[in-house]
PDB file of C-alpha atoms in Angstrom:
ATOM      1  CA  MET Y   1      -0.135  -0.194   0.343  1.00 53.00           C
ATOM      2  CA  ARG Y   2       1.290   3.352  -0.838  1.00 65.00           C
ATOM      3  CA  ALA Y   3       0.488   5.004   2.505  1.00 61.00           C
ATOM      4  CA  VAL Y   4       2.543   2.582   4.212  1.00 64.00           C
ATOM      5  CA  ALA Y   5       5.237   3.117   2.011  1.00 67.00           C
ATOM      6  CA  LEU Y   6       5.036   7.106   2.570  1.00 59.00           C
ATOM      7  CA  LEU Y   7       4.627   6.959   6.185  1.00 62.00           C
ATOM      8  CA  ALA Y   8       7.903   4.594   6.130  1.00 66.00           C
ATOM      9  CA  ALA Y   9       9.605   7.020   4.042  1.00 71.00           C
ATOM     10  CA  GLY Y  10       9.024   9.687   6.727  1.00 74.00           C
ATOM     11  CA  HIS Y  11       6.122  11.654   4.949  1.00 70.00           C
ATOM     12  CA  PRO Y  12       3.132  11.107   7.409  1.00 74.00           C
ATOM     13  CA  GLU Y  13       1.031  14.044   6.175  1.00 76.00           C
ATOM     14  CA  ARG Y  14       1.192  12.763   2.490  1.00 76.00           C
ATOM     15  CA  ALA Y  15       0.444   8.960   3.876  1.00 72.00           C
ATOM     16  CA  GLU Y  16      -2.369  10.135   5.757  1.00 74.00           C
ATOM     17  CA  ARG Y  17      -3.820  11.813   2.422  1.00 76.00           C
ATOM     18  CA  GLU Y  18      -3.165   8.561   0.435  1.00 75.00           C
ATOM     19  CA  PHE Y  19      -4.958   6.788   3.434  1.00 69.00           C
ATOM     20  CA  LEU Y  20      -7.979   8.988   3.367  1.00 71.00           C
ATOM     21  CA  GLN Y  21      -8.489   9.044  -0.327  1.00 75.00           C
ATOM     22  CA  THR Y  22      -8.251   5.229  -0.212  1.00 71.00           C
ATOM     23  CA  LEU Y  23     -10.907   4.888   2.465  1.00 66.00           C
ATOM     24  CA  THR Y  24     -12.999   7.441   0.397  1.00 70.00           C
ATOM     25  CA  GLU Y  25     -12.803   5.655  -2.895  1.00 72.00           C
ATOM     26  CA  ASN Y  26     -13.588   2.514  -0.969  1.00 66.00           C
ATOM     27  CA  PRO Y  27     -14.961   2.595   2.678  1.00 59.00           C
ATOM     28  CA  ASN Y  28     -14.994  -1.060   2.822  1.00 58.00           C
ATOM     29  CA  ASN Y  29     -11.440  -1.640   2.417  1.00 59.00           C
ATOM     30  CA  ALA Y  30     -10.287  -3.371   5.451  1.00 51.00           C
ATOM     31  CA  TYR Y  31      -6.743  -3.549   4.022  1.00 53.00           C
ATOM     32  CA  ALA Y  32      -6.286   0.393   4.356  1.00 52.00           C
ATOM     33  CA  PHE Y  33      -7.138   0.153   7.868  1.00 54.00           C
ATOM     34  CA  TRP Y  34      -4.208  -2.941   8.078  1.00 53.00           C
ATOM     35  CA  GLY Y  35      -1.639  -1.293   6.334  1.00 60.00           C
ATOM     36  CA  LEU Y  36      -1.646   1.568   8.546  1.00 60.00           C
ATOM     37  CA  SER Y  37      -1.441  -0.551  11.753  1.00 70.00           C
ATOM     38  CA  GLU Y  38       1.185  -2.514  10.127  1.00 74.00           C
ATOM     39  CA  ALA Y  39       3.380   0.672   9.428  1.00 77.00           C
ATOM     40  CA  ARG Y  40       2.938   1.693  13.283  1.00 79.00           C
ATOM     41  CA  LYS Y  41       3.856  -1.802  14.376  1.00 80.00           C
ATOM     42  CA  ALA Y  42       7.106  -1.386  12.355  1.00 82.00           C
ATOM     43  CA  GLN Y  43       7.768   1.796  14.011  1.00 84.00           C
ATOM     44  CA  ALA Y  44       7.127   0.484  17.434  1.00 85.00           C
ATOM     45  CA  ILE Y  45       9.379  -2.474  16.685  1.00 86.00           C
ATOM     46  CA  GLU Y  46      12.093   0.057  15.460  1.00 87.00           C
ATOM     47  CA  LEU Y  47      12.056   1.895  18.778  1.00 88.00           C
ATOM     48  CA  VAL Y  48      12.168  -1.139  20.684  1.00 89.00           C
ATOM     49  CA  VAL Y  49      15.267  -2.799  18.687  1.00 89.00           C
ATOM     50  CA  GLU Y  50      16.854   0.734  19.507  1.00 90.00           C
ATOM     51  CA  MET Y  51      16.080   0.395  22.978  1.00 90.00           C
ATOM     52  CA  PHE Y  52      17.909  -2.761  23.310  1.00 89.00           C
ATOM     53  CA  ASP Y  53      20.668  -2.053  21.284  1.00 89.00           C
ATOM     54  CA  ALA Y  54      21.179   0.679  23.874  1.00 88.00           C
ATOM     55  CA  LEU Y  55      20.555  -1.183  26.563  1.00 88.00           C
ATOM     56  CA  VAL Y  56      23.210  -3.833  25.613  1.00 87.00           C
ATOM     57  CA  SER Y  57      25.935  -1.304  24.977  1.00 88.00           C
ATOM     58  CA  GLU Y  58      25.115   0.062  28.172  1.00 87.00           C
ATOM     59  CA  ARG Y  59      25.298  -3.237  30.203  1.00 84.00           C
ATOM     60  CA  GLY Y  60      27.352  -5.270  28.045  1.00 79.00           C
ATOM     61  CA  ASP Y  61      26.595  -8.696  27.419  1.00 73.00           C
ATOM     62  CA  SER Y  62      27.228 -10.297  30.844  1.00 72.00           C
ATOM     63  CA  GLY Y  63      23.211 -10.376  31.484  1.00 76.00           C
ATOM     64  CA  LYS Y  64      19.901 -10.761  30.386  1.00 82.00           C
ATOM     65  CA  ILE Y  65      17.520  -8.027  29.782  1.00 84.00           C
ATOM     66  CA  TRP Y  66      14.070  -8.909  30.231  1.00 88.00           C
ATOM     67  CA  ALA Y  67      11.176  -7.246  28.422  1.00 88.00           C
ATOM     68  CA  SER Y  68       9.964  -5.568  31.605  1.00 90.00           C
ATOM     69  CA  LEU Y  69      13.212  -3.785  31.589  1.00 89.00           C
ATOM     70  CA  LEU Y  70      12.990  -2.954  28.089  1.00 89.00           C
ATOM     71  CA  LYS Y  71       9.372  -1.617  28.744  1.00 89.00           C
ATOM     72  CA  ASP Y  72      10.242   0.485  31.540  1.00 91.00           C
ATOM     73  CA  THR Y  73      13.396   1.781  29.912  1.00 91.00           C
ATOM     74  CA  LEU Y  74      11.258   2.567  26.862  1.00 90.00           C
ATOM     75  CA  LYS Y  75       8.534   4.240  28.625  1.00 90.00           C
ATOM     76  CA  ARG Y  76      11.469   6.383  30.918  1.00 92.00           C
ATOM     77  CA  ARG Y  77      13.226   7.265  28.091  1.00 91.00           C
ATOM     78  CA  ARG Y  78      10.097   8.074  25.667  1.00 90.00           C
ATOM     79  CA  PRO Y  79       7.322   8.946  28.345  1.00 90.00           C
ATOM     80  CA  ASP Y  80       5.007   9.893  24.981  1.00 89.00           C
ATOM     81  CA  PHE Y  81       5.520   6.402  24.052  1.00 85.00           C
ATOM     82  CA  ASN Y  82       1.938   4.475  23.907  1.00 84.00           C
ATOM     83  CA  GLU Y  83       1.397   0.686  22.708  1.00 83.00           C
ATOM     84  CA  THR Y  84      -1.952   1.063  21.753  1.00 81.00           C
ATOM     85  CA  PHE Y  85      -1.258   4.074  19.194  1.00 79.00           C
ATOM     86  CA  TYR Y  86       1.337   1.502  17.543  1.00 78.00           C
ATOM     87  CA  GLY Y  87      -1.368  -1.232  17.634  1.00 75.00           C
ATOM     88  CA  PHE Y  88      -0.455  -3.433  20.385  1.00 76.00           C
ATOM     89  CA  ARG Y  89      -2.319  -4.141  23.966  1.00 73.00           C
ATOM     90  CA  THR Y  90      -1.000  -2.963  27.027  1.00 69.00           C
TER      91      THR Y  90
END
């Protein structure tokens, strides 16, 4: 979907226009909703991977990095992060 590619390329305004145009042309197009959700999920995964890499570089390879630590660190460093916005349940 073109809107997802635009969003991934860093053009959220153009992506939104494309997304809305797709919905107006075919309001029953469930794929349009799925496409935007998948783009947001990809962004969230990128954030988590970046945070994981930062934790590994800070702590070294000596210990485990639990999911709860990763989430707490993400919330601390990015207080505006919201799982629901990116299509995940809390």
